[in-house]
Every structure is written in C-alpha cells, then in structure tokens.
Amino acid sequence: SKWMAKRFMGVRVIEQPTSNLERWLVDTVARMARESQIGMPEVGIFDSPDPNAFATGMSRNNALVAVST
C-alpha cells in the first residue's frame, strides 16, 4: 500500500517543491501522467545510497511515485 511504502521507505511527499530538482521531478511526473491519461500520483523522495524508484497504489488514479535522493 502507499501508506506502508511511505512509512517503510521514509518517503517525503513533495507537497510544494523546494528546489529546482523537485520542481523538475513533479513536472515530469505530471507530464507523463497527463500523456498517459491517468490521475496525477503523489510524488515523493526518499534517502538511499543507490539510485532507485518505485510506484505503488491501489489504482492508476490513486498512486505514489517515489525516487531516491
């Protein structure tokens, strides 16, 4: 579930981007969602020494996309 993924991975959901990189990430996910005709997922970041990303959620219109920092 989104809740478990956020808690287990320590995901911080980007409510308001605080950097150019966060703005780019949110804008990129928004563009991809729009082009795929799905709802805008929550976008988050989590700390990891390795490059990583995942998507989770109950449906394509209720999802989370998270990327490591």
JSON list of C-alpha atoms in Angstrom, two decimals:
[
{"chain": "A", "resi": 1, "resn": "SER", "atom": "CA", "xyz": [0.00, 0.00, 0.00]},
{"chain": "A", "resi": 2, "resn": "LYS", "atom": "CA", "xyz": [1.02, 3.63, -0.38]},
{"chain": "A", "resi": 3, "resn": "TRP", "atom": "CA", "xyz": [0.93, 4.09, 3.39]},
{"chain": "A", "resi": 4, "resn": "MET", "atom": "CA", "xyz": [3.26, 1.15, 4.02]},
{"chain": "A", "resi": 5, "resn": "ALA", "atom": "CA", "xyz": [5.65, 2.17, 1.25]},
{"chain": "A", "resi": 6, "resn": "LYS", "atom": "CA", "xyz": [5.85, 5.73, 2.58]},
{"chain": "A", "resi": 7, "resn": "ARG", "atom": "CA", "xyz": [6.48, 4.54, 6.11]},
{"chain": "A", "resi": 8, "resn": "PHE", "atom": "CA", "xyz": [8.89, 1.70, 5.30]},
{"chain": "A", "resi": 9, "resn": "MET", "atom": "CA", "xyz": [10.96, 3.68, 2.79]},
{"chain": "A", "resi": 10, "resn": "GLY", "atom": "CA", "xyz": [10.76, 7.00, 4.64]},
{"chain": "A", "resi": 11, "resn": "VAL", "atom": "CA", "xyz": [9.20, 8.77, 1.66]},
{"chain": "A", "resi": 12, "resn": "ARG", "atom": "CA", "xyz": [8.69, 12.52, 1.92]},
{"chain": "A", "resi": 13, "resn": "VAL", "atom": "CA", "xyz": [5.81, 13.51, -0.34]},
{"chain": "A", "resi": 14, "resn": "ILE", "atom": "CA", "xyz": [6.55, 16.70, -2.28]},
{"chain": "A", "resi": 15, "resn": "GLU", "atom": "CA", "xyz": [3.61, 18.98, -1.48]},
{"chain": "A", "resi": 16, "resn": "GLN", "atom": "CA", "xyz": [5.39, 22.13, -2.66]},
{"chain": "A", "resi": 17, "resn": "PRO", "atom": "CA", "xyz": [8.73, 21.74, -4.47]},
{"chain": "A", "resi": 18, "resn": "THR", "atom": "CA", "xyz": [11.59, 23.36, -2.53]},
{"chain": "A", "resi": 19, "resn": "SER", "atom": "CA", "xyz": [14.26, 23.10, -5.23]},
{"chain": "A", "resi": 20, "resn": "ASN", "atom": "CA", "xyz": [14.65, 23.11, -8.99]},
{"chain": "A", "resi": 21, "resn": "LEU", "atom": "CA", "xyz": [15.20, 19.34, -8.91]},
{"chain": "A", "resi": 22, "resn": "GLU", "atom": "CA", "xyz": [11.97, 18.73, -7.00]},
{"chain": "A", "resi": 23, "resn": "ARG", "atom": "CA", "xyz": [10.11, 21.05, -9.42]},
{"chain": "A", "resi": 24, "resn": "TRP", "atom": "CA", "xyz": [11.55, 19.12, -12.39]},
{"chain": "A", "resi": 25, "resn": "LEU", "atom": "CA", "xyz": [10.52, 15.78, -10.84]},
{"chain": "A", "resi": 26, "resn": "VAL", "atom": "CA", "xyz": [6.94, 16.90, -10.14]},
{"chain": "A", "resi": 27, "resn": "ASP", "atom": "CA", "xyz": [6.61, 18.48, -13.59]},
{"chain": "A", "resi": 28, "resn": "THR", "atom": "CA", "xyz": [7.99, 15.36, -15.30]},
{"chain": "A", "resi": 29, "resn": "VAL", "atom": "CA", "xyz": [5.60, 13.03, -13.44]},
{"chain": "A", "resi": 30, "resn": "ALA", "atom": "CA", "xyz": [2.69, 15.40, -14.19]},
{"chain": "A", "resi": 31, "resn": "ARG", "atom": "CA", "xyz": [3.54, 15.41, -17.90]},
{"chain": "A", "resi": 32, "resn": "MET", "atom": "CA", "xyz": [3.82, 11.62, -18.02]},
{"chain": "A", "resi": 33, "resn": "ALA", "atom": "CA", "xyz": [0.52, 11.19, -16.15]},
{"chain": "A", "resi": 34, "resn": "ARG", "atom": "CA", "xyz": [-1.23, 13.62, -18.49]},
{"chain": "A", "resi": 35, "resn": "GLU", "atom": "CA", "xyz": [0.17, 11.88, -21.58]},
{"chain": "A", "resi": 36, "resn": "SER", "atom": "CA", "xyz": [-0.93, 8.50, -20.16]},
{"chain": "A", "resi": 37, "resn": "GLN", "atom": "CA", "xyz": [-4.36, 9.88, -19.29]},
{"chain": "A", "resi": 38, "resn": "ILE", "atom": "CA", "xyz": [-4.15, 8.86, -15.64]},
{"chain": "A", "resi": 39, "resn": "GLY", "atom": "CA", "xyz": [-4.57, 10.84, -12.45]},
{"chain": "A", "resi": 40, "resn": "MET", "atom": "CA", "xyz": [-1.61, 12.72, -11.02]},
{"chain": "A", "resi": 41, "resn": "PRO", "atom": "CA", "xyz": [0.11, 10.47, -8.49]},
{"chain": "A", "resi": 42, "resn": "GLU", "atom": "CA", "xyz": [1.66, 11.69, -5.29]},
{"chain": "A", "resi": 43, "resn": "VAL", "atom": "CA", "xyz": [5.36, 12.35, -5.89]},
{"chain": "A", "resi": 44, "resn": "GLY", "atom": "CA", "xyz": [7.93, 11.72, -3.19]},
{"chain": "A", "resi": 45, "resn": "ILE", "atom": "CA", "xyz": [11.60, 11.29, -2.45]},
{"chain": "A", "resi": 46, "resn": "PHE", "atom": "CA", "xyz": [13.47, 9.01, -0.07]},
{"chain": "A", "resi": 47, "resn": "ASP", "atom": "CA", "xyz": [17.08, 8.69, 1.05]},
{"chain": "A", "resi": 48, "resn": "SER", "atom": "CA", "xyz": [19.10, 5.83, -0.42]},
{"chain": "A", "resi": 49, "resn": "PRO", "atom": "CA", "xyz": [22.77, 5.37, -1.28]},
{"chain": "A", "resi": 50, "resn": "ASP", "atom": "CA", "xyz": [21.68, 3.65, -4.50]},
{"chain": "A", "resi": 51, "resn": "PRO", "atom": "CA", "xyz": [19.65, 5.05, -7.41]},
{"chain": "A", "resi": 52, "resn": "ASN", "atom": "CA", "xyz": [16.14, 3.67, -7.05]},
{"chain": "A", "resi": 53, "resn": "ALA", "atom": "CA", "xyz": [12.49, 4.44, -7.77]},
{"chain": "A", "resi": 54, "resn": "PHE", "atom": "CA", "xyz": [9.12, 2.78, -7.40]},
{"chain": "A", "resi": 55, "resn": "ALA", "atom": "CA", "xyz": [5.42, 3.28, -7.99]},
{"chain": "A", "resi": 56, "resn": "THR", "atom": "CA", "xyz": [2.63, 1.87, -5.85]},
{"chain": "A", "resi": 57, "resn": "GLY", "atom": "CA", "xyz": [-1.06, 2.37, -5.24]},
{"chain": "A", "resi": 58, "resn": "MET", "atom": "CA", "xyz": [-4.48, 0.76, -5.35]},
{"chain": "A", "resi": 59, "resn": "SER", "atom": "CA", "xyz": [-5.21, 2.01, -8.84]},
{"chain": "A", "resi": 60, "resn": "ARG", "atom": "CA", "xyz": [-3.70, 4.03, -11.66]},
{"chain": "A", "resi": 61, "resn": "ASN", "atom": "CA", "xyz": [-5.59, 7.08, -10.42]},
{"chain": "A", "resi": 62, "resn": "ASN", "atom": "CA", "xyz": [-4.53, 6.72, -6.78]},
{"chain": "A", "resi": 63, "resn": "ALA", "atom": "CA", "xyz": [-0.79, 6.14, -6.87]},
{"chain": "A", "resi": 64, "resn": "LEU", "atom": "CA", "xyz": [2.57, 7.19, -5.47]},
{"chain": "A", "resi": 65, "resn": "VAL", "atom": "CA", "xyz": [5.79, 7.60, -7.45]},
{"chain": "A", "resi": 66, "resn": "ALA", "atom": "CA", "xyz": [8.94, 7.86, -5.32]},
{"chain": "A", "resi": 67, "resn": "VAL", "atom": "CA", "xyz": [12.56, 8.46, -6.31]},
{"chain": "A", "resi": 68, "resn": "SER", "atom": "CA", "xyz": [15.71, 8.09, -4.23]},
{"chain": "A", "resi": 69, "resn": "THR", "atom": "CA", "xyz": [17.99, 11.02, -3.47]}
]
